[in-house]
């Protein structure tokens, strides 16, 4: 009998025992001077936890898939480590405004390699033409084809003509605005003035591919390492799914002098976040991400504290809170089918929300009550400054770079917004009192129920929502607003929640596609169809329904749309400044009227890493950020001091 | 019996047909977002072309018919998102050997350890061996598997002086995954065998046999054990066949490129063809397992009959 | 080992009873005259009938045997105390709301990952957003035990009914075998994901999702047991005597299975707690204001590599271990007690 109690105690003790040991397994990997490794020593080992679906960069829309192409196929333009555009496969280029034609002069003697490193053919202008033909073939169902539409002459029409079953109306590919003048001269003709065209060239759908191989492999192009040719800094020597990716340096590359890491070995491990830190401690890998909670113990332990550094700032994503302006059910085409049925469960009183969200004082009261510092803290913990993450504009700082400096969010239109602290309890209460008076008149009942959704598979999102709920309710009072936090489905979350309008208030994100402010209005702006309806737009906040329903915010939204349209109309190649200023005016209007609340950029993760992240190419759009070119592998893990020094 | 088996076999085929059809239809109820990682930015025409390329624009009965015709030709189709354009059979054939090897080893180990353990615990009920076994069973039950798996990996690799990751060519690196996988089953077999044997020892025939003068051990291992093992034997074929499913947690911890968690993964990636292929495989295995289990049960215990016509009720 | 103790106790009890009987017997005839001692007792028909009557009651005997297992009784009391405490705890003084995010009054930031005992108000520390772990563990235990119990009951009722029919009624064997094949092979993940599009998270949705497929395993388990014993001689005899199927099932088959059913049910409660995590991850689980042990352990599992924060894993694991061990031992003891052969 006593033995059984003993059994219980013992098992409990063992749990404790397991807990007690743990950090005894490895010593400090950092010893001696931190020098850059060369030649055979420069093999970079890292874990990856989700397998790529294909290497076919002409069709895949997944960034993990595109990361392979980034390192194995070069683009016409390239970026340096400051984000300045530099020549890539194209040595030089020119633009003819009259015919809207770009001409690129390619580098000579660039080779296609197969997966064994053997030279197969030269890289020519025709490879760019063949690749685009592949992208524009509907049978290949490319995910990134949309980027060419409205940019390359006749791309939209060509794609559409091939999409129907009728073969007789098919357009000839020669009519599409891409042409190989000779082996090393490539021409793109545009459909309209596109001020940001050069920045689009860093994207996968503008990459070259060897024509005869495309012909031969068809839809199986790049489904294994031997079905793809490489012309980038590396070639893929081995792709064994869920085992290993092995990249080997391409000695023939024009920029091979700047490729310091000679081999990259990525090993698959689905639990990389769990075993990664331990493997880094034992020196089995050169890079791992540390969860915010583990950082504390790594920093406190003197044997590991000098191994921790951070990722480079990621300015490609922007996070913001959206107010949902549509409460009615949407059809399959994301257009409203009528106002009979609500998209949001009736227990959350969507009719009440419809009144509230269209009241500017209500939106302002929420905006002033949200303290973003608290929610950011959930992700970062004590070792990061919330100010590095929080942002008062939708367009991230340093996203649109000209001559190595931010050319957009530094404009005068943003001056007040950037200086302001949105969080202000006094103002929040003042707005609340005004809103109560107006909303009562409009027939709303209190508290206003505000449904906040999150995806249960996203780390810490739920916790953030809970912090938000308590924080906002404590400022405004639960008799004014009742925040309800509810999980959405973990699969196809955006389709069932955001695009279906099944939320009231939610943190959303958007990544820019090219280096121009126009890409940042896409979540909000909806084109007028001219028949009283609007294009569905980015399917975020459905602002246009404020106009369609003629609500209290109709004029505000109308004004915002007009400002965007005015800005879009400025396209001259010498009018960039005016264009940026006009977009800045629209964006600041959006924020001033609390149509959306800016939140911040992606959280920088803590890493244990032997690379200097500031040596990497830097580009807010395209795939250059994934490139290893330019980075050196060091003998020791980078410490926080070294990281900060590198940053400068 | 043969007639029973033939009948049951025929019905199993029908079951398989129903299973895969139901799964096929369920899969087509998933939102189309899942097929397109870049759904957010794609145009309507692009999405239409994408669906067309996947054959999802036809009415479901047409799609289902096409699927069955292809299947009869031995064609399960190509993966959609998991490994684009690669035949499903090829992907599965690459992965099964790892899981089956690991799993079979683990089952053999668990049977070799669990059955003697259970039998000895029952034989020496209340003695130190029983107590020790109970302690082990209680421990395995009480500590979440995910916790002790990880600790076995962390400290086991240090003791054996091998890297954390699995390497099929190094025999040493099979040890830890097999041990981790066996522990739960050892406890399971031990616990249930002990239970059944203790129940069995109370039966009259045991008392009679003992009274008749048979030695304690003979009664115990020849009669009690055989009777007590009957309920366990039904699960044996299923456990062996189920090794093709793999162990999600062990395989991901050690980076074994097996089947573990593959089904969940491809469901989440909306890879319909992969899901169909895997479900077909698992269902076949499950159906055969149940059937073999029933047959084994009648073999080991002739009193059990599955098909006594005159007794039909 | 439970049995040895029991046998020992039983032996003791027997000794005591004979002793008692002897005493009674001697006191009966002491002080009686020879005449009285040697006269015939009167025939009493009532007394005569009593010898043909036994006051043996199956459940009473089971309970008696069970109560003799002191470890099991002790753990039963522990479980009772835990259950009781989960209800009392919120009303004790100085208890925090399990969902309240506690902010540091100085910095207005959350009390993030406060170590146990670091601050007096947080006995077991806080989690990453400053929620009190002590309060969460008790709230979680309450939810998880409720869910586990609900699932075990549904599983038992559905599983036993279906399993008995499947195993005993031959005509239904084919039908149920195929139903089993179909239900068991349609991936649970797929069904759960599809349901998650229609249902919002709640305790009911969680219980529903768990019961969806678990009963079929219970049914297979029972079916196998029934097949083994359905053609034993005593059942054949009953059938020949014309006993109804229902009666055979209730009187012949089920009592025989009570011990293993009990053990299996006991184990299904901790299993349900483990299952929670996956269902929550799909988005079908518990609403965010409902804490459960499964969720606490899963949150903690992610911190396993960080020795400083393992307390967030250890405390819920201890509670889960106590619950699991208790159910296992109580279940085993009850199984022993439920076997009529052990009724003395």
XYZ file of N, CA, C and O in Angstrom, chain A residues 66 143 381 482 539 577 606:
28
model
N 9.792 29.826 -53.242
C 10.506 30.869 -53.978
C 11.920 31.074 -53.426
O 12.821 31.496 -54.167
N 0.598 30.691 -59.972
C 0.033 31.498 -58.881
C 0.452 32.958 -58.980
O -0.136 33.820 -58.334
N 8.663 40.035 -25.159
C 9.256 39.898 -23.845
C 10.140 41.092 -23.528
O 10.004 42.156 -24.136
N -18.033 45.516 -25.407
C -17.801 44.177 -24.891
C -17.022 43.412 -25.952
O -17.564 43.044 -26.991
N -10.496 42.448 -50.004
C -11.336 41.644 -49.101
C -10.870 41.741 -47.653
O -10.736 40.748 -46.965
N 7.852 62.163 -56.946
C 7.668 62.875 -55.690
C 6.201 63.246 -55.485
O 5.635 63.024 -54.409
N 14.557 36.212 -32.018
C 15.911 35.977 -31.507
C 16.482 34.768 -32.219
O 15.790 33.784 -32.418
